[in-house]
Coordinates of C-alpha atoms and ligand atoms in Angstrom, one line a residue:
M287 CA -12.3 -29.3 -3.7
S288 CA -8.8 -29.8 -5.2
D289 CA -7.4 -33.3 -4.4
T290 CA -3.7 -31.5 -5.0
V291 CA -1.4 -30.5 -2.1
E292 CA -0.2 -27.4 -3.4
K293 CA 4.0 -26.9 -1.7
I294 CA 3.3 -23.1 -2.0
V295 CA 0.8 -20.3 -2.1
I296 CA 0.9 -16.4 -2.1
I297 CA -1.9 -14.6 -1.1
G298 CA -2.4 -10.6 -1.9
S299 CA -1.2 -9.3 -5.8
G300 CA 1.5 -6.4 -5.1
P301 CA 5.3 -6.6 -5.1
A302 CA 4.9 -8.8 -1.4
A303 CA 3.7 -10.8 -3.5
W304 CA 4.8 -11.1 -6.8
S305 CA 8.5 -11.4 -5.7
A306 CA 7.4 -14.7 -3.4
A307 CA 6.9 -15.6 -6.0
I308 CA 9.3 -15.2 -8.8
Y309 CA 11.6 -16.8 -5.6
A310 CA 9.6 -19.5 -5.0
A311 CA 8.7 -20.3 -8.8
R312 CA 12.5 -20.3 -9.9
A313 CA 12.6 -23.1 -6.0
N314 CA 10.6 -25.5 -8.8
L315 CA 8.0 -24.9 -5.8
N316 CA 5.3 -24.5 -8.4
P317 CA 2.6 -21.8 -7.2
V318 CA -0.2 -20.3 -6.6
V319 CA -1.2 -16.8 -5.6
Y320 CA -4.0 -15.2 -5.1
E321 CA -4.0 -12.0 -6.0
G322 CA -7.9 -10.9 -5.0
S323 CA -11.1 -10.3 -6.9
Y324 CA -12.9 -7.9 -8.8
T325 CA -16.6 -7.1 -7.5
E326 CA -17.2 -4.3 -7.1
E327 CA -18.1 -4.5 -3.3
N328 CA -13.7 -4.9 -3.8
R329 CA -14.1 -1.6 -5.7
L330 CA -15.8 0.5 -3.9
A331 CA -13.1 -1.0 -0.4
N332 CA -10.3 0.4 -2.8
N333 CA -9.1 -3.3 -2.2
L334 CA -8.9 -4.7 -5.7
P335 CA -6.4 -6.9 -6.9
M336 CA -2.6 -5.5 -7.3
G337 CA -2.5 -3.5 -4.3
Q338 CA -1.5 -0.2 -3.2
L339 CA 1.0 0.8 -6.6
Y340 CA -1.3 0.6 -8.5
T341 CA -3.6 3.9 -6.7
T342 CA -0.1 5.6 -6.9
T343 CA 1.4 8.0 -10.2
E344 CA 4.7 7.7 -11.2
I345 CA 7.5 5.3 -9.2
E346 CA 10.7 7.2 -9.1
N347 CA 13.1 5.1 -5.7
Y348 CA 12.5 1.9 -6.4
P349 CA 15.6 0.5 -7.2
G350 CA 16.8 0.1 -11.8
F351 CA 14.2 1.9 -12.8
P352 CA 15.3 5.3 -13.8
H353 CA 14.6 7.7 -16.2
G354 CA 14.1 5.8 -19.7
D355 CA 12.2 5.1 -22.7
V356 CA 10.1 2.3 -20.1
G357 CA 7.2 2.6 -22.5
A358 CA 8.7 1.0 -25.0
Y359 CA 10.2 -2.0 -22.3
L360 CA 7.0 -2.0 -20.9
K361 CA 4.8 -3.3 -24.3
S362 CA 8.4 -6.2 -25.0
A363 CA 8.3 -7.4 -21.5
I364 CA 4.2 -7.7 -20.8
G365 CA 2.6 -7.2 -25.1
E366 CA -1.0 -7.4 -25.7
E367 CA -2.5 -9.4 -22.9
R368 CA -1.9 -7.2 -19.9
S369 CA -1.2 -4.4 -20.7
Y370 CA -4.4 -2.9 -22.4
M371 CA -5.3 -2.3 -18.7
L372 CA -2.8 0.6 -18.6
A373 CA -2.6 3.4 -19.3
P374 CA -0.7 4.5 -22.4
H375 CA 2.6 5.9 -21.7
E376 CA 3.5 8.5 -22.7
E377 CA 7.3 9.4 -24.0
G378 CA 10.1 9.0 -21.1
G379 CA 9.1 9.7 -17.6
S380 CA 9.6 7.8 -14.9
V381 CA 8.0 4.2 -14.3
T382 CA 4.3 3.9 -13.0
G383 CA 2.9 2.4 -9.6
P384 CA 0.6 0.0 -12.1
E385 CA 2.7 -0.4 -14.2
L386 CA 6.1 -1.4 -11.2
V387 CA 3.0 -3.7 -10.5
E388 CA 2.7 -5.4 -13.9
L389 CA 5.7 -6.0 -14.0
I390 CA 6.7 -7.7 -10.6
R391 CA 3.7 -9.7 -12.1
Q392 CA 4.7 -10.6 -15.9
Q393 CA 8.1 -11.6 -14.8
A394 CA 6.8 -14.1 -12.0
V395 CA 4.3 -15.4 -14.6
N396 CA 6.9 -16.6 -16.9
F397 CA 8.8 -18.4 -14.0
G398 CA 4.7 -20.4 -14.3
T399 CA 3.1 -18.8 -11.0
R400 CA 0.0 -19.6 -11.9
V401 CA -2.7 -17.0 -11.1
V402 CA -6.4 -17.1 -8.8
S403 CA -8.7 -14.0 -10.2
A404 CA -9.8 -15.4 -6.3
E405 CA -9.4 -13.9 -2.9
I406 CA -9.0 -16.4 -0.1
V407 CA -11.8 -15.6 2.7
D408 CA -11.8 -17.9 4.8
L409 CA -7.9 -20.1 6.2
D410 CA -7.9 -23.6 8.2
V411 CA -4.8 -24.2 10.6
S412 CA -6.1 -25.7 12.5
Q413 CA -4.1 -28.2 10.4
R414 CA -1.5 -29.2 7.7
P415 CA -1.8 -28.9 5.1
F416 CA -3.9 -26.1 5.0
K417 CA -6.8 -25.4 3.3
L418 CA -8.4 -22.2 1.7
T419 CA -11.4 -21.1 0.7
D420 CA -11.8 -18.2 -1.8
N421 CA -14.9 -15.6 -2.4
E422 CA -16.4 -18.5 -4.7
G423 CA -16.0 -21.1 -2.2
E424 CA -13.8 -23.1 -3.9
T425 CA -11.2 -24.7 -1.9
C426 CA -7.4 -25.9 -2.0
M427 CA -5.2 -26.6 0.1
A428 CA -1.2 -25.7 0.8
Q429 CA 1.7 -27.2 3.0
T430 CA 2.9 -23.8 2.9
I431 CA 1.1 -20.6 3.0
I432 CA 2.6 -16.1 1.8
I433 CA 0.1 -14.7 3.1
A434 CA 1.3 -11.0 0.9
T435 CA -2.8 -9.1 1.9
G436 CA -0.9 -6.0 1.8
A437 CA -3.1 -2.5 4.1
R438 CA -4.7 -0.3 2.8
A439 CA -4.8 3.5 3.5
N440 CA -7.0 5.3 5.6
W441 CA -8.9 8.0 3.9
L442 CA -10.7 10.8 5.3
G443 CA -14.7 9.5 3.0
L444 CA -15.5 12.8 1.7
A445 CA -17.2 12.9 -1.7
S446 CA -14.4 15.6 -2.9
E447 CA -11.4 13.6 -2.4
E448 CA -12.8 10.8 -4.2
Q449 CA -12.8 13.0 -6.9
F450 CA -8.9 14.5 -6.7
K451 CA -6.6 11.2 -5.4
N452 CA -3.8 11.3 -7.9
R453 CA -5.0 14.3 -8.7
G454 CA -3.8 16.5 -6.1
V455 CA -4.8 14.1 -3.0
S456 CA -2.4 11.6 -1.9
A457 CA -2.0 8.8 0.9
C458 CA 1.7 9.3 0.0
A459 CA 4.4 11.7 0.9
V460 CA 7.2 9.6 -0.5
C461 CA 5.8 8.4 -4.0
D462 CA 4.0 11.1 -4.7
G463 CA 6.2 14.3 -3.2
A464 CA 8.6 15.4 -5.7
L465 CA 6.0 15.5 -8.5
P466 CA 6.1 18.6 -10.7
R467 CA 1.9 19.1 -9.4
F468 CA 3.5 19.5 -5.7
R469 CA 6.3 21.2 -7.4
N470 CA 7.6 24.8 -5.0
K471 CA 3.4 25.3 -4.7
P472 CA 1.4 25.0 -0.8
L473 CA 0.6 22.1 0.3
A474 CA -1.9 20.0 4.1
V475 CA -0.3 17.2 5.3
I476 CA -4.0 15.5 7.1
G477 CA -3.4 14.3 10.7
G478 CA -1.1 13.9 13.9
G479 CA 0.3 11.3 14.3
D480 CA 4.0 10.6 13.3
S481 CA 3.4 9.4 10.0
A482 CA 2.1 13.0 9.5
I483 CA 4.8 15.1 10.5
E484 CA 6.8 13.2 8.6
E485 CA 4.7 13.0 5.7
A486 CA 4.5 16.9 6.8
L487 CA 9.0 18.0 7.9
Y488 CA 9.2 15.2 4.1
L489 CA 7.0 17.5 1.8
T490 CA 8.9 20.6 2.7
N491 CA 11.6 19.9 0.6
F492 CA 9.3 21.1 -2.4
A493 CA 5.6 23.2 -1.0
S494 CA 6.8 26.3 -0.9
K495 CA 4.7 25.9 2.0
V496 CA 2.8 23.3 3.7
Y497 CA -0.2 23.1 6.7
L498 CA -0.7 20.4 9.2
I499 CA -4.1 20.1 9.8
H500 CA -4.7 18.1 12.8
R501 CA -7.9 17.8 14.8
R502 CA -7.6 18.6 18.4
D503 CA -4.7 21.4 19.6
E504 CA -2.1 18.2 20.5
F505 CA -0.3 15.8 18.2
R506 CA 0.4 12.0 18.6
A507 CA 2.6 12.3 17.5
S508 CA 6.3 11.8 19.8
K509 CA 7.4 15.6 21.3
A510 CA 10.5 14.9 20.1
M511 CA 8.9 14.9 15.9
A512 CA 6.3 17.4 17.0
K513 CA 9.2 19.3 17.5
K514 CA 10.4 19.3 14.5
A515 CA 6.9 20.5 13.2
F516 CA 7.1 23.4 15.3
D517 CA 10.5 23.9 14.5
N518 CA 10.1 24.3 10.9
E519 CA 9.6 27.3 9.3
K520 CA 7.9 26.7 5.8
I521 CA 4.8 24.1 8.2
E522 CA 2.2 25.9 9.3
I523 CA 0.7 24.3 12.0
L524 CA -3.5 24.0 12.4
F525 CA -4.6 22.1 15.0
N526 CA -8.8 22.0 16.2
R527 CA -9.4 21.7 12.3
V528 CA -11.0 18.9 10.4
P529 CA -11.7 19.1 6.4
V530 CA -15.0 19.7 4.4
E531 CA -14.2 20.1 1.1
F532 CA -11.0 19.4 -1.7
I533 CA -12.3 21.3 -4.2
G534 CA -10.7 21.9 -7.6
N535 CA -11.5 21.5 -11.5
D536 CA -11.1 18.8 -14.6
T537 CA -7.5 20.9 -15.7
E538 CA -5.4 22.1 -13.0
G539 CA -7.1 19.3 -10.2
L540 CA -6.8 20.6 -6.5
T541 CA -6.3 24.0 -6.1
S542 CA -8.0 24.4 -2.7
L543 CA -9.0 22.4 0.6
K544 CA -12.0 23.5 2.2
I545 CA -11.3 23.1 6.2
K546 CA -13.8 23.8 9.8
S547 CA -13.1 25.0 13.3
T548 CA -14.0 22.2 15.7
V549 CA -13.8 24.4 18.3
D550 CA -16.8 27.1 16.8
G551 CA -17.6 25.5 13.6
Q552 CA -16.3 28.5 11.7
E553 CA -15.2 27.3 8.1
M554 CA -11.8 28.7 5.9
T555 CA -10.6 27.7 2.8
I556 CA -7.0 27.2 2.0
S557 CA -4.6 27.3 -1.6
V558 CA -3.2 23.4 -2.0
T559 CA -2.0 21.9 -4.8
G560 CA -2.1 18.7 -2.7
V561 CA -3.0 17.0 0.6
F562 CA -1.8 14.4 1.5
C563 CA -4.2 12.0 4.6
A564 CA -1.7 10.3 6.8
I565 CA -4.6 9.7 8.8
G566 CA -3.1 5.4 9.4
H567 CA -2.9 2.7 7.4
T568 CA -5.7 -0.6 7.9
P569 CA -4.3 -4.0 7.2
N570 CA -6.0 -6.6 4.5
T571 CA -6.1 -9.0 8.0
A572 CA -9.8 -9.9 9.1
F573 CA -9.6 -13.2 7.1
L574 CA -7.2 -14.3 9.9
Q575 CA -8.7 -13.1 13.1
G576 CA -8.1 -15.6 15.8
K577 CA -5.9 -17.6 12.8
I578 CA -2.7 -16.6 13.6
A579 CA -1.1 -13.9 15.7
L580 CA -2.2 -9.8 15.1
T581 CA -0.5 -7.2 16.4
E582 CA -2.3 -4.9 18.9
K583 CA -2.9 -2.4 15.4
R584 CA -4.2 -6.1 13.9
Y585 CA -0.9 -7.0 11.3
V586 CA 0.5 -10.2 11.1
E587 CA 2.3 -10.2 13.7
L588 CA 6.0 -11.9 13.1
P589 CA 7.6 -13.3 16.0
Q590 CA 11.1 -13.8 15.8
A591 CA 13.2 -10.3 14.1
H592 CA 14.4 -10.6 10.3
R593 CA 12.5 -13.4 9.9
M594 CA 8.9 -13.8 7.5
A595 CA 7.6 -16.8 9.7
T596 CA 4.6 -16.3 11.2
S597 CA 2.7 -17.5 15.0
V598 CA 1.4 -20.1 12.2
S599 CA 4.7 -23.1 11.8
G600 CA 4.2 -22.6 8.1
I601 CA 2.8 -20.1 7.9
F602 CA 5.0 -17.0 6.6
A603 CA 3.8 -13.1 5.6
A604 CA 5.1 -10.7 3.6
G605 CA 5.6 -6.7 2.5
D606 CA 1.9 -4.1 4.7
C607 CA 0.1 -6.3 5.8
A608 CA 3.1 -6.9 8.5
D609 CA 4.9 -4.3 8.0
D610 CA 3.2 -0.7 9.9
Y611 CA 7.0 1.2 10.0
Y612 CA 8.7 1.6 6.4
R613 CA 5.5 -0.1 3.4
Q614 CA 7.8 0.9 0.8
A615 CA 7.4 -1.0 -2.4
I616 CA 10.7 -2.1 -2.2
T617 CA 10.7 -3.2 1.5
S618 CA 7.7 -5.5 0.7
A619 CA 9.7 -7.2 -2.9
G620 CA 12.7 -7.4 -0.7
T621 CA 10.5 -8.8 2.9
G622 CA 8.5 -10.8 -0.4
A623 CA 12.0 -13.0 -1.2
M624 CA 12.3 -13.7 2.1
A625 CA 9.3 -15.2 2.6
A626 CA 9.0 -17.8 -0.1
L627 CA 13.1 -18.3 0.3
E628 CA 11.9 -19.6 4.7
A629 CA 8.7 -21.3 2.7
E630 CA 11.7 -23.8 0.5
R631 CA 14.2 -24.6 3.7
F632 CA 11.3 -25.0 5.9
L633 CA 9.6 -27.5 3.1
S634 CA 13.9 -28.8 2.5
A635 CA 14.1 -29.4 6.8
E636 CA 10.5 -31.4 6.6
E637 CA 12.1 -34.1 3.8
Ligands
LIG714 P1 -1.0 7.0 13.8 O1 -2.7 6.3 14.7 O2 -0.7 7.3 14.8 O3 -2.2 8.5 14.4 C1 -3.4 8.8 13.1 C2 -3.0 10.1 12.3 O4 -4.2 10.8 12.0 C3 -4.1 10.4 14.4 O5 -3.5 11.7 14.7 C4 -5.1 11.5 14.9 O6 -5.9 11.7 15.5 C5 -6.0 11.3 12.7 N1 -7.1 11.0 11.9 C6 -7.2 9.2 12.4 N2 -8.9 9.0 11.8 C7 -8.3 10.7 11.6 C8 -9.7 11.2 10.8 N3 -10.9 10.5 10.2 N4 -9.9 12.9 11.0 C9 -8.6 13.3 11.2 N5 -8.3 12.7 11.5 C10 -7.5 11.0 12.3 O7 -0.9 7.0 12.6 P2 0.1 6.9 12.0 O8 0.1 6.2 10.4 O9 0.4 8.6 12.6 O10 1.7 5.8 12.5 C11 0.9 4.8 12.9 C12 3.0 4.2 13.8 O11 3.2 4.7 11.9 C13 2.7 4.4 15.0 O12 3.2 3.9 15.6 C14 3.4 5.7 14.7 O13 3.9 6.3 15.7 C15 4.7 4.1 13.5 N6 5.7 5.5 13.0 C16 6.6 6.1 13.6 C17 7.5 6.8 12.9 C18 9.0 7.6 13.6 O14 9.2 7.1 14.1 N7 9.6 8.0 12.8 C19 7.3 6.8 11.5 C20 5.7 7.2 11.2 C21 4.7 6.1 11.4 P3 -5.9 11.1 16.6 O15 -5.1 11.9 17.1 O16 -7.5 13.3 17.4 O17 -6.5 9.8 16.8

């Protein structure tokens, strides 16, 4: 264990974590970011460092990144050191999720952020400074902590689903819905909650038709949302059905979806170029259980409106681990900055 007590330790590596680091570094707090670890276990659990953005494609709605020659900019901003991890950028186009998060990371590093490629697995919050333990058994001490561990979309878990992720199978209509492969084509959304209906409604802006596939004969979503789905002519609701296989090929990606009736087991195949899973998210907060207050759905509880302070004085949270509502890169980055500003003010008040 190092004897040094860090002023601020940030846990996570999505837009919230790196934005917090940019603000903390510029405030001379000399932040350390635990970005997670590249273990096989994390790969299989969809929990590798750099967060959910690293698993998406083009990002068209992040302010400051209109279409343009992003490739040239990336080369100059990131350099060779990490750009080798990114797929080559074709001329023009939008910034991609991995590129955007690499850029934010680089900005944090440029201001002196120290990065540890390990995962915090335990926290002792019983006294300050807090003690953090990583997956290699190393410990560190911190006066303040920002938790920005994100969340992961729930997937159905079918083998064929994995095969077509980012090639027709997505878990975020707002992120991916406007991509060319989904325009004027039939699409499907899986789920019966508010998110599923919201995604289906959003996709009607681009799709020729949207199948909304739910495993029961009643929506979990609010009545008002359900009415919008029933009233929309572009949406065809298929109740009592579950996906059984994603079908496609190497050149076209996903081309159709096989679904099964939960009533009589009958199968049918629908032609779709995209399937959006909206079956909920799981926040990455298991290691916080019993340490800081979590909501019923296990998101980090933020007791005060518009503040990032958690139930433990000196610990702040940002991004999707504390947000089951907005879940956007820009909102995560914003709350990361807010958390760092709060941590800075907390430390100054103590001094
Ligand atoms: P929910 O947990 O509310 O809904 C998840 C849906 O996915 C349920 O219908 C569930 O079915 C279905 N589902 C879960 N697992 C599977 C599976 N393995 N196979 C097939 N279907 C599955 O999550 P949401 O993301 O929709 O909503 C989260 C929260 O955010 C809610 O509180 C919601 O109200 C809120 N929200 C509000 C919005 C708004 O007000 N505009 C917009 C979006 C979200 P079943 O019903 O059978 O359990």
